[in-house]
XYZ file of C-alpha atoms in Angstrom:
778
model
C 117.825 -13.253 31.439
C 116.557 -14.114 27.963
C 119.683 -15.870 26.695
C 118.901 -19.263 25.243
C 115.165 -18.584 25.068
C 113.075 -21.710 24.566
C 110.309 -21.437 21.991
C 107.426 -23.715 23.013
C 104.475 -24.191 20.682
C 102.040 -26.865 19.642
C 103.179 -26.296 16.068
C 106.870 -26.145 16.789
C 109.281 -23.257 17.306
C 108.496 -19.921 15.733
C 109.967 -16.436 15.726
C 113.624 -17.612 15.776
C 113.805 -19.096 12.268
C 113.236 -15.791 10.454
C 116.382 -14.301 8.894
C 116.394 -10.652 7.900
C 118.719 -7.781 7.223
C 117.381 -6.265 10.461
C 118.571 -8.335 13.432
C 116.233 -8.988 16.341
C 117.685 -7.709 19.587
C 116.656 -10.514 21.943
C 118.312 -9.257 25.083
C 117.103 -5.665 24.823
C 113.503 -6.497 23.890
C 112.145 -10.036 24.466
C 109.018 -9.015 22.549
C 111.155 -9.157 19.430
C 111.046 -12.933 19.730
C 107.348 -12.776 18.987
C 107.663 -11.135 15.591
C 109.850 -11.138 12.516
C 111.958 -8.032 11.996
C 110.971 -7.753 8.335
C 108.067 -10.109 7.500
C 107.524 -8.562 4.072
C 111.002 -9.412 2.724
C 111.746 -12.403 4.952
C 112.060 -15.534 2.798
C 110.447 -17.932 5.280
C 107.666 -15.533 6.252
C 106.712 -14.669 2.696
C 106.992 -18.226 1.360
C 103.828 -20.273 0.883
C 101.466 -17.844 2.678
C 98.398 -19.782 1.560
C 99.677 -23.038 3.047
C 100.736 -21.333 6.271
C 97.396 -19.566 6.696
C 95.578 -22.812 6.041
C 97.604 -24.622 8.726
C 97.300 -21.917 11.407
C 94.178 -21.535 13.577
C 92.209 -18.300 13.250
C 94.282 -15.359 14.572
C 91.447 -14.306 16.877
C 91.769 -17.575 18.837
C 95.553 -17.742 19.040
C 97.692 -15.246 20.978
C 101.494 -15.389 20.971
C 103.056 -14.404 24.310
C 106.238 -14.738 26.358
C 105.968 -16.098 29.918
C 108.615 -15.470 32.582
C 109.525 -17.339 35.736
C 112.309 -16.128 38.088
C 115.574 -17.966 37.516
C 114.458 -19.676 34.309
C 114.454 -18.977 30.595
C 111.281 -17.435 29.240
C 108.797 -19.582 27.357
C 107.307 -18.490 24.056
C 103.907 -20.075 23.620
C 100.751 -19.786 21.609
C 97.719 -19.421 23.851
C 94.576 -20.950 22.421
C 91.794 -18.786 23.836
C 89.363 -21.692 23.496
C 91.305 -23.830 25.943
C 90.632 -23.528 29.705
C 93.091 -21.256 31.464
C 93.920 -24.012 33.949
C 95.132 -26.238 31.086
C 97.388 -23.487 29.758
C 98.876 -22.906 33.231
C 99.462 -26.668 33.594
C 101.379 -26.735 30.297
C 103.489 -23.765 31.368
C 104.288 -25.413 34.718
C 105.233 -28.623 32.917
C 107.679 -26.648 30.782
C 109.577 -25.709 33.957
C 108.886 -29.032 35.753
C 106.757 -27.297 38.392
C 104.225 -29.439 40.249
C 100.873 -28.303 41.638
C 99.753 -26.128 38.752
C 96.556 -25.236 40.658
C 98.770 -23.172 42.981
C 99.880 -20.914 40.127
C 98.349 -18.178 37.977
C 99.365 -15.849 35.164
C 99.932 -12.131 35.626
C 100.989 -9.312 33.350
C 104.700 -8.559 33.661
C 104.263 -4.843 32.871
C 101.961 -2.080 34.065
C 99.601 -2.818 36.958
C 100.599 -6.528 36.779
C 97.022 -7.742 37.162
C 96.096 -11.411 37.422
C 94.632 -12.992 34.308
C 91.266 -14.703 34.733
C 88.841 -16.439 32.434
C 86.905 -13.151 32.268
C 89.931 -10.958 31.453
C 91.969 -13.297 29.239
C 90.406 -11.794 26.126
C 92.465 -8.623 26.744
C 95.770 -10.442 26.104
C 97.415 -9.154 22.921
C 100.075 -10.627 20.668
C 103.553 -9.848 21.986
C 102.461 -9.504 25.617
C 104.932 -10.567 28.302
C 103.270 -12.535 31.112
C 104.644 -13.856 34.362
C 103.901 -17.109 36.126
C 103.056 -16.312 39.764
C 101.525 -17.988 42.761
C 97.738 -18.002 42.676
C 95.730 -15.107 44.200
C 94.407 -17.336 46.984
C 97.875 -18.568 47.882
C 99.332 -15.053 47.710
C 96.534 -13.713 49.916
C 97.122 -16.448 52.516
C 100.874 -15.877 52.586
C 100.543 -12.097 52.910
C 97.889 -12.428 55.612
C 100.225 -14.638 57.635
C 103.208 -12.361 57.097
C 101.454 -9.133 58.148
C 100.525 -10.814 61.438
C 104.077 -12.015 62.076
C 106.301 -10.576 64.800
C 109.173 -9.576 62.540
C 108.918 -5.853 61.752
C 110.919 -6.049 58.520
C 108.908 -9.011 57.248
C 105.635 -7.262 58.139
C 106.733 -4.073 56.373
C 107.631 -5.935 53.177
C 104.340 -7.840 53.321
C 102.311 -4.638 53.708
C 104.257 -3.015 50.867
C 103.442 -5.927 48.569
C 99.839 -5.987 49.790
C 99.404 -2.289 48.933
C 100.436 -3.065 45.362
C 98.397 -6.262 44.953
C 95.215 -4.821 46.494
C 94.428 -2.934 43.287
C 93.861 -6.318 41.595
C 90.162 -7.314 41.896
C 90.955 -11.045 41.773
C 93.466 -10.843 44.601
C 91.222 -8.451 46.545
C 88.333 -10.922 46.455
C 90.523 -13.707 47.869
C 92.072 -11.494 50.547
C 88.700 -10.116 51.657
C 87.215 -13.630 51.815
C 89.960 -14.485 54.309
C 88.762 -11.636 56.557
C 91.719 -9.525 55.494
C 89.821 -6.233 55.821
C 89.157 -6.888 59.510
C 92.832 -7.752 60.032
C 93.951 -4.443 58.519
C 91.335 -2.547 60.517
C 92.613 -4.132 63.760
C 96.184 -3.130 62.884
C 95.045 0.482 62.451
C 92.901 0.456 65.607
C 95.785 -0.885 67.680
C 97.692 2.354 67.131
C 101.011 0.487 67.058
C 101.804 1.157 63.394
C 103.556 4.341 62.368
C 105.336 5.861 59.409
C 105.806 3.801 56.284
C 104.141 0.708 57.756
C 100.953 2.634 58.560
C 100.964 4.313 55.133
C 101.076 0.926 53.358
C 98.337 -0.402 55.653
C 96.008 2.507 54.849
C 96.809 2.261 51.125
C 95.928 -1.433 51.050
C 92.747 -0.835 53.068
C 91.549 1.901 50.721
C 92.349 -0.092 47.574
C 90.485 -3.129 48.907
C 87.417 -1.118 49.927
C 87.278 0.667 46.574
C 86.452 -2.607 44.827
C 82.985 -2.425 46.407
C 83.103 -6.016 47.654
C 82.574 -5.049 51.299
C 80.081 -2.452 52.537
C 81.518 0.621 54.230
C 78.760 0.317 56.834
C 80.758 -2.475 58.516
C 83.526 -0.075 59.574
C 83.754 0.298 63.357
C 83.583 3.554 65.284
C 87.039 2.961 66.808
C 88.528 2.731 63.292
C 86.859 6.021 62.312
C 88.185 7.715 65.453
C 91.703 6.493 64.709
C 91.613 7.749 61.111
C 90.104 11.069 62.214
C 92.882 11.314 64.787
C 95.513 11.234 62.043
C 93.712 14.074 60.246
C 93.442 16.152 63.417
C 97.069 15.659 64.478
C 99.146 18.816 63.947
C 102.218 16.895 62.738
C 101.603 13.736 60.728
C 103.328 12.110 57.776
C 102.060 13.444 54.433
C 101.336 9.991 52.991
C 99.350 8.991 56.106
C 97.402 12.261 56.064
C 96.625 11.909 52.358
C 95.273 8.372 52.740
C 93.338 9.248 55.884
C 91.571 12.113 54.119
C 90.765 9.802 51.187
C 89.349 7.120 53.504
C 87.128 9.623 55.307
C 85.889 10.993 51.985
C 84.984 7.479 50.803
C 83.163 6.805 54.081
C 81.063 9.938 53.725
C 80.248 9.350 50.050
C 79.444 5.640 50.386
C 77.528 5.377 53.660
C 74.782 7.520 55.120
C 75.342 6.126 58.616
C 79.100 6.728 58.448
C 78.464 10.342 57.439
C 77.026 11.013 60.889
C 79.972 9.323 62.602
C 82.569 11.150 60.534
C 80.747 14.459 61.024
C 81.069 14.005 64.793
C 84.834 13.503 64.527
C 85.742 15.977 61.771
C 84.512 19.512 61.217
C 85.175 21.869 58.347
C 87.010 24.143 60.737
C 89.494 21.353 61.505
C 90.145 20.861 57.799
C 90.945 24.536 57.178
C 94.508 24.081 58.423
C 95.188 21.537 55.678
C 94.284 24.159 53.054
C 97.176 26.366 54.198
C 99.939 23.843 53.500
C 102.187 24.002 50.446
C 101.313 20.471 49.283
C 98.551 20.797 46.664
C 97.701 17.077 46.946
C 96.818 17.533 50.624
C 94.836 20.668 49.792
C 92.934 18.735 47.125
C 92.061 15.874 49.488
C 90.966 18.356 52.165
C 88.632 20.233 49.799
C 87.326 16.888 48.511
C 86.403 15.886 52.069
C 84.752 19.288 52.658
C 82.761 18.779 49.456
C 81.762 15.260 50.519
C 80.550 16.478 53.926
C 78.645 19.273 52.259
C 77.170 17.056 49.538
C 75.892 14.412 51.982
C 74.569 16.789 54.641
C 71.011 15.742 55.653
C 68.261 17.693 53.921
C 65.135 15.808 54.949
C 64.312 18.098 57.848
C 65.384 21.452 56.480
C 61.865 22.800 56.700
C 61.349 21.564 60.269
C 62.674 22.706 63.582
C 66.103 21.166 64.046
C 66.066 19.211 67.282
C 69.006 16.940 66.454
C 72.399 18.694 66.075
C 73.210 16.503 63.096
C 70.097 17.698 61.292
C 71.506 21.185 61.495
C 74.531 20.084 59.534
C 73.439 21.638 56.249
C 72.875 25.006 57.874
C 76.184 24.768 59.707
C 78.030 23.816 56.539
C 76.486 26.738 54.684
C 77.461 29.071 57.497
C 81.014 27.742 57.551
C 81.452 27.963 53.799
C 80.165 31.539 53.879
C 82.758 32.547 56.435
C 85.397 34.933 55.195
C 88.091 32.820 56.841
C 87.559 29.746 54.691
C 86.924 31.697 51.506
C 90.011 33.882 51.916
C 92.204 30.834 52.648
C 91.047 29.126 49.460
C 91.561 32.354 47.510
C 95.011 33.208 48.876
C 96.542 29.762 49.393
C 95.106 27.912 46.395
C 93.646 30.128 43.668
C 96.242 32.883 44.033
C 99.004 30.556 45.204
C 102.376 30.287 43.516
C 101.637 26.870 41.984
C 99.533 26.185 38.893
C 96.209 24.554 39.725
C 96.069 20.921 38.604
C 93.033 19.378 36.967
C 91.782 17.594 40.098
C 92.086 20.719 42.233
C 90.199 22.668 39.559
C 87.472 20.020 39.662
C 87.167 20.215 43.449
C 86.962 24.027 43.321
C 84.233 23.669 40.695
C 82.368 21.188 42.928
C 82.647 23.573 45.895
C 81.357 26.423 43.716
C 78.376 24.341 42.555
C 77.526 23.158 46.071
C 77.754 26.722 47.376
C 75.377 27.990 44.711
C 73.056 25.056 45.367
C 72.351 26.587 48.778
C 70.220 29.039 46.799
C 68.003 26.272 45.452
C 65.568 26.330 48.377
C 64.857 30.061 47.944
C 64.812 29.644 44.153
C 62.057 27.026 44.416
C 60.066 28.817 47.143
C 56.980 30.684 45.953
C 55.998 33.881 47.675
C 52.916 33.675 49.839
C 50.886 36.825 49.064
C 49.209 36.530 52.487
C 52.510 36.421 54.406
C 52.978 39.857 55.942
C 56.713 39.362 56.568
C 57.281 38.701 52.886
C 55.070 41.624 51.875
C 57.119 43.858 54.165
C 60.159 43.209 51.969
C 58.293 44.700 48.995
C 57.244 47.648 51.159
C 60.931 48.116 52.047
C 61.881 48.211 48.368
C 59.273 50.911 47.765
C 60.339 52.870 50.857
C 64.032 52.919 49.935
C 63.284 54.004 46.371
C 60.723 56.707 47.044
C 60.947 57.370 50.803
C 57.141 57.507 50.790
C 54.918 58.552 53.662
C 53.664 55.557 55.596
C 50.921 57.505 57.294
C 48.109 54.932 57.737
C 45.378 57.578 58.214
C 44.222 57.489 54.598
C 44.218 53.875 53.435
C 42.689 54.535 50.010
C 45.156 57.297 49.235
C 48.075 55.172 50.384
C 46.874 52.231 48.276
C 46.643 54.398 45.156
C 50.105 55.817 45.853
C 51.582 52.341 46.356
C 50.100 51.160 43.059
C 51.772 54.032 41.249
C 55.082 53.345 43.012
C 54.939 49.626 42.207
C 54.403 50.495 38.572
C 57.482 52.729 38.636
C 59.404 49.913 40.322
C 58.651 47.842 37.242
C 56.452 45.108 38.703
C 54.079 43.365 36.324
C 51.280 43.264 38.890
C 50.944 46.869 40.096
C 48.197 46.146 42.607
C 49.737 43.094 44.276
C 53.422 42.757 43.275
C 53.707 39.669 45.508
C 52.123 37.742 42.626
C 55.256 38.411 40.524
C 57.235 36.096 42.804
C 54.941 33.072 42.640
C 56.717 31.517 39.677
C 59.622 29.142 40.331
C 62.353 29.499 39.474
C 63.371 32.139 40.541
C 60.804 32.382 43.356
C 61.886 34.252 46.482
C 65.527 34.330 45.354
C 64.715 37.239 43.040
C 63.247 39.224 45.928
C 66.321 38.462 48.051
C 68.565 39.818 45.291
C 66.504 42.982 44.929
C 66.579 43.631 48.670
C 70.365 43.102 48.766
C 70.807 45.658 45.982
C 68.474 48.139 47.679
C 70.220 47.902 51.053
C 73.901 47.427 50.219
C 74.033 49.359 46.935
C 71.355 51.881 47.750
C 72.638 54.661 45.475
C 72.738 52.300 42.484
C 69.258 50.991 43.272
C 67.709 54.447 43.615
C 69.468 55.686 40.477
C 68.145 52.785 38.373
C 64.588 53.142 39.669
C 64.349 56.950 39.459
C 66.149 57.086 36.123
C 63.551 54.827 34.556
C 60.606 56.448 36.284
C 61.558 59.779 34.656
C 61.759 58.392 31.106
C 58.981 58.371 28.606
C 56.633 55.454 29.258
C 57.607 53.556 26.157
C 61.337 53.540 27.066
C 61.077 52.637 30.750
C 63.232 49.735 31.861
C 60.978 47.743 34.265
C 63.348 47.135 37.195
C 61.187 44.529 38.960
C 60.477 42.461 35.873
C 64.128 42.655 34.781
C 65.418 41.622 38.216
C 63.132 38.571 38.305
C 64.062 37.468 34.787
C 67.772 38.165 35.402
C 67.730 35.995 38.548
C 66.167 33.137 36.580
C 68.768 33.594 33.850
C 71.708 33.557 36.288
C 70.346 30.373 37.884
C 70.364 28.750 34.442
C 73.846 29.975 33.520
C 75.392 28.835 36.820
C 73.213 25.674 36.961
C 71.846 26.324 40.431
C 70.270 23.162 41.826
C 72.130 20.740 39.550
C 74.680 18.207 40.813
C 78.341 18.681 39.835
C 79.518 17.030 36.614
C 82.211 14.388 36.988
C 84.436 15.684 34.195
C 84.002 19.439 34.687
C 86.719 21.825 35.939
C 84.822 25.044 35.143
C 85.231 27.092 38.304
C 85.270 30.899 38.335
C 87.920 32.529 40.566
C 85.847 35.701 41.023
C 83.205 33.811 43.036
C 85.848 33.183 45.709
C 86.713 36.876 46.060
C 83.619 37.996 47.969
C 81.571 36.669 50.890
C 78.333 37.424 49.008
C 79.560 36.590 45.514
C 76.127 35.597 44.168
C 74.448 38.803 45.292
C 77.334 40.961 44.041
C 77.207 39.156 40.701
C 73.510 40.006 40.475
C 74.199 43.662 41.302
C 76.758 43.908 38.496
C 74.422 42.220 36.009
C 71.314 44.297 36.846
C 73.322 47.417 36.034
C 74.281 45.766 32.756
C 70.576 45.202 31.995
C 69.818 48.883 32.558
C 72.808 49.958 30.435
C 71.939 47.610 27.558
C 68.284 48.695 27.673
C 69.353 52.298 27.124
C 71.822 51.384 24.371
C 69.119 49.462 22.529
C 66.530 52.239 23.115
C 64.219 49.385 23.997
C 60.514 49.435 24.756
C 58.392 46.978 26.703
C 57.918 44.934 23.516
C 61.702 44.479 23.277
C 62.027 42.919 26.745
C 62.890 39.392 25.546
C 65.293 40.746 22.948
C 67.132 42.789 25.583
C 67.411 39.797 27.907
C 68.826 37.674 25.076
C 71.527 40.277 24.479
C 72.260 40.454 28.224
C 72.566 36.671 28.377
C 75.071 36.753 25.536
C 77.042 39.540 27.233
C 77.224 37.592 30.516
C 78.170 34.245 28.970
C 80.859 35.843 26.811
C 82.301 37.657 29.841
C 82.270 34.511 32.009
C 84.042 32.560 29.261
C 86.981 34.982 29.686
C 87.325 33.808 33.320
C 87.622 37.192 35.092
C 89.610 36.843 38.306
C 87.560 39.421 40.222
C 84.250 41.242 40.120
C 86.046 44.398 39.006
C 87.458 42.521 36.034
C 83.966 41.254 35.266
C 82.686 44.834 35.213
C 85.489 45.835 32.864
C 84.782 42.986 30.456
C 81.034 43.700 30.502
C 81.692 47.366 29.730
C 83.686 46.283 26.685
C 80.807 44.038 25.561
C 78.414 46.858 24.761
C 75.369 46.351 22.559
C 77.246 47.739 19.552
C 80.117 45.301 20.229
C 77.666 42.390 20.434
C 76.206 43.466 17.082
C 79.712 43.655 15.625
C 80.592 40.185 16.941
C 77.344 38.767 15.636
C 77.877 40.336 12.230
C 81.446 39.055 12.083
C 80.359 35.549 13.012
C 77.484 35.710 10.573
C 79.782 36.813 7.772
C 82.120 33.935 8.510
C 79.174 31.565 8.322
C 77.478 33.102 5.290
C 76.589 30.650 2.567
C 76.132 32.576 -0.651
C 73.277 31.190 -2.685
C 74.075 32.357 -6.210
C 74.730 29.429 -8.628
C 78.362 30.404 -9.474
C 79.235 30.701 -5.780
C 77.552 27.378 -4.998
C 79.477 25.725 -7.838
C 82.758 27.202 -6.596
C 82.012 26.013 -3.079
C 81.316 22.485 -4.343
C 84.648 22.478 -6.177
C 86.582 23.698 -3.176
C 84.925 21.494 -0.553
C 86.672 18.169 -1.406
C 90.088 19.864 -1.197
C 89.254 21.404 2.184
C 87.865 18.131 3.535
C 91.056 16.346 2.496
C 93.062 19.058 4.260
C 90.998 18.623 7.451
C 91.339 14.851 7.181
C 95.129 15.089 6.973
C 95.194 17.428 9.964
C 93.108 14.987 12.024
C 95.314 12.036 11.079
C 98.461 14.043 11.894
C 97.017 14.793 15.333
C 96.290 11.099 15.877
C 99.896 10.357 14.952
C 101.035 12.825 17.616
C 98.741 11.068 20.104
C 96.784 12.175 23.166
C 96.712 11.406 26.856
C 93.466 10.170 28.384
C 92.500 9.882 32.051
C 91.093 6.704 33.485
C 87.944 7.385 35.503
C 88.017 5.593 38.842
C 86.472 5.720 42.306
C 89.154 8.073 43.579
C 89.974 10.869 41.182
C 93.064 12.105 43.013
C 94.943 8.877 42.303
C 94.847 9.755 38.626
C 95.789 7.071 36.136
C 96.606 7.961 32.578
C 96.960 6.159 29.296
C 98.230 7.319 25.946
C 97.118 6.435 22.439
C 98.626 7.362 19.084
C 98.393 6.269 15.478
C 101.393 4.786 13.670
C 102.982 6.950 11.004
C 101.763 4.613 8.263
C 98.181 4.904 9.612
C 97.867 1.136 10.027
C 98.127 0.538 13.786
C 96.836 2.244 16.952
C 99.398 2.006 19.757
C 98.329 2.539 23.368
C 99.490 1.883 26.905
C 99.267 2.981 30.544
C 101.350 5.818 31.985
C 102.262 6.643 35.575
C 101.683 10.365 35.049
C 100.469 12.802 32.457
C 103.210 13.098 29.789
C 104.958 16.320 28.888
C 105.160 15.970 25.131
C 105.152 13.079 22.700
C 105.245 9.489 23.999
C 107.459 7.147 21.918
C 105.929 4.044 20.406
C 108.277 1.845 22.461
C 106.474 2.837 25.662
C 103.070 1.855 24.288
C 102.905 -1.921 24.679
C 99.427 -2.580 23.266
C 98.206 -2.108 19.716
C 95.159 -2.558 17.511
C 95.453 -2.933 13.730
C 93.227 -0.401 11.996
C 92.001 -3.210 9.756
C 90.494 -4.927 12.841
C 88.356 -1.913 13.794
C 84.675 -2.591 13.154
C 83.176 0.734 14.151
C 83.386 3.786 16.402
C 80.522 4.469 18.815
C 79.925 7.512 21.012
C 77.989 8.584 24.106
C 75.603 6.154 25.719
C 76.366 3.484 23.096
C 79.880 3.079 24.507
C 80.377 -0.161 26.499
C 81.968 1.643 29.471
C 79.014 4.047 29.657
C 76.599 1.119 29.845
C 78.588 -0.550 32.613
C 79.055 2.474 34.877
C 75.660 3.680 35.985
C 77.134 6.647 37.846
C 78.817 7.935 34.725
C 75.827 7.053 32.580
C 73.831 9.800 34.248
C 76.596 12.365 33.733
C 75.895 14.465 30.649
C 79.392 15.906 30.427
C 81.149 12.535 30.531
C 78.662 11.085 28.044
C 79.418 13.901 25.618
C 83.145 13.115 25.748
C 82.952 9.297 25.610
C 83.690 7.179 22.559
C 84.777 3.595 21.941
C 86.540 1.601 19.249
C 84.891 -1.786 18.582
C 87.215 -4.380 17.082
C 87.560 -8.150 16.587
C 86.428 -10.413 18.016
C 84.106 -8.556 20.401
C 86.463 -6.179 22.142
C 86.318 -2.450 22.814
C 88.873 0.258 23.563
C 87.110 2.911 25.605
C 87.974 6.612 25.685
C 86.825 9.638 27.695
C 88.334 12.688 26.010
C 89.796 15.442 28.247
C 87.792 18.098 26.400
C 85.442 18.653 23.474
C 88.272 19.571 21.106
C 90.135 16.282 21.647
C 86.831 14.402 21.353
C 86.183 15.924 17.921
C 89.777 15.369 16.771
C 89.728 11.685 17.689
C 86.241 10.818 16.476
C 86.959 12.623 13.178
C 90.341 10.933 12.789
C 88.952 7.467 13.494
C 86.107 8.022 11.036
C 88.654 9.158 8.437
C 90.668 5.975 9.024
C 87.548 3.895 8.409
C 86.642 5.860 5.289
C 83.581 7.404 6.876
C 82.300 10.960 6.981
C 83.742 13.278 9.630
C 80.658 14.724 11.288
C 81.851 16.560 14.391
C 81.022 20.161 15.251
C 84.717 21.001 14.899
C 84.806 19.655 11.330
C 81.775 21.716 10.368
C 83.334 24.813 11.921
C 86.729 24.236 10.281
C 85.089 23.486 6.949
C 83.035 26.688 7.019
C 86.042 28.786 8.079
C 88.463 27.375 5.511
C 85.942 27.422 2.641
C 85.021 31.010 3.471
C 88.699 32.062 3.503
C 89.476 30.176 0.284
C 86.456 31.614 -1.518
C 87.310 35.151 -0.470
C 90.865 34.678 -1.706
C 89.674 33.301 -5.031
C 87.096 36.067 -5.457
C 89.494 38.933 -4.733
C 90.213 39.531 -8.436
C 86.484 39.790 -9.236
C 85.849 42.977 -7.285
C 86.670 45.475 -10.105
C 90.377 45.106 -9.522
C 92.481 44.731 -12.646
C 95.500 42.565 -12.049
C 98.201 43.475 -14.628
C 99.978 40.744 -16.492
C 103.382 42.425 -15.991
C 104.690 44.039 -12.791
C 104.430 47.860 -12.582
C 107.558 49.893 -13.462
C 109.886 51.075 -10.731
C 109.290 54.824 -10.128
C 112.062 57.388 -10.683
C 114.135 58.523 -7.772
C 112.884 61.705 -6.055
C 114.741 64.946 -6.650
C 115.386 65.447 -2.915
C 115.202 63.364 0.240
C 113.999 66.105 2.559
C 111.041 63.975 3.585
C 113.272 61.416 5.364
C 113.841 61.403 9.076
C 117.280 60.940 10.564
C 116.977 58.735 13.639
C 120.539 59.566 14.638
């Protein structure tokens, strides 16, 4: 295709005159035409550099590209970014003697093949291959006519092409302006499309709507019923089902009015069947729709009497999610399934976990009303179960004095009116709910804890009531009850899917831990905060190990005794010790530059290996990836889009784009990143902000990253700072520096601890007189 390539330029031909020992393979890589194989040793490239640089326009304004047209030789041109795009297209059309240049546009030949506009032309890099194509408006008109034609084959091909082009915002704008969305909706509503044709129609519809040009509120009820029908059908094509679930999820998330319509057509119970299939993609979309329905359930009338069935949706959702049927299906078919859980499924399980725990928020933020007899009866029940007291009302004064004594033994702060202990939020009434659950369903444990502490000396009593209230508040903080899910978080805990009352059971395990730790610390009332700090550390360390069941949690908590926590703290403290004596400080200062250089080389080596990053979009399940790695000579960053997450190293040949390190101005992080400023939804997400960083380079461009985890974030920000000659200031660098310096200092100080190291090796001892001490394994 590239034989006899024509080099077109305002300054004459270029790229073909260079002669080098390394030949340029034109046919295998047309990009080779845009660069010399060996510019350093090439006679024409190295000759008269000052004159050549003086004659050429500034590199930032000129971009060298190849442009293709079917059936013709490619053109090699220099694009002047200061010239209007229409003028450049006219020149390209003239090169192939094509009339009507206004009917044409430029697109990328590789990757998503997006149209190039005045707004996006700045992203064109040297060596890019472009393609001359019909303009977005013309393409939209042709496709719109073809999908309404009578020929089935022609309509199928048109819909297939439309599904691909709809991801382009420029094309989408033109197609939508021609009422294309309504046309696709009518095709779906007609019910005459099936199989592959319907799948392409739904794909195009979803891609077009995801651009946010048209409001979801304009979708008709008949369209919703048709899409819901595909989800409810027992046997439907996987691709159709996947897109239907995605469309319904987008409806629920993007329109309050559509939520009510979708909720009338789809119930959580109907989605349960899709969780039992073997296709994890379908399972992921089904859980995502369940999460969307749950997240958007109306809350404005939760405190009122529900007269409208839709207003009861939140309660119904909570009831459904609490059912053993749904929980056991998720546990057995997804968490304990035979397939590894992918990142998006892990995220959806995390979202479901967060939304489930958020059902506790109302009780957590509800203060106890000391005058409410029903609420006071719960406290009476706690006292009755613990002490089985006489409720004889004949002697009120005697009963009141007895109750005060019992409430003190129960560990309440206010012995006279313990209801006052539950007026602080959080944890509010949630703490009382937890205590009642323990007293009723784990009665032996509850009575043992209460009576055990009531029989101790006063100064060593563990106040059950006070501990339970503080523990509930602590667990709400650890599990972030009441907070919205984080976009980039996959931190779900399998054990919370193993029990219908996982929250309450978790509390019951932890309150026993509090009692155990209190005894191990031989604590008094003055040590209350210290005990709770240790308990918090025990719980967070155990959760970080991701126990798969509550029994495993108990086992891990037993291993994390108070003495083990002290040992871990001491070990960590020793690793972080900074000796203050002058000789040690001097030794540390001598060692530190060597260690920093070692860390720097490790970071640069990791950048040379490269990393895969995920592109954040409107629909997470259609994951898009891109890869970035540093050249081996540390002079160029290579990057490019990938269809899927790579398994191993990505060769440089697959990464079409590059940025010279010398062009990098700075590296910014967090909210200073351009993509964090543009996306308001992500801007409010703490987790994504903590993992975001951007490279700013000439002229005013940015390469934006969202690291997959904190480790990769530290590696890349450190490596980029090292490339720019700046200080590496990440938490990982500080940790590595402290660890390596500590190890190196201990190694160097070994011979100072009264150990004489001889100059010569010790003599070999004489052979023993007998070998009776040996053991014959034969």
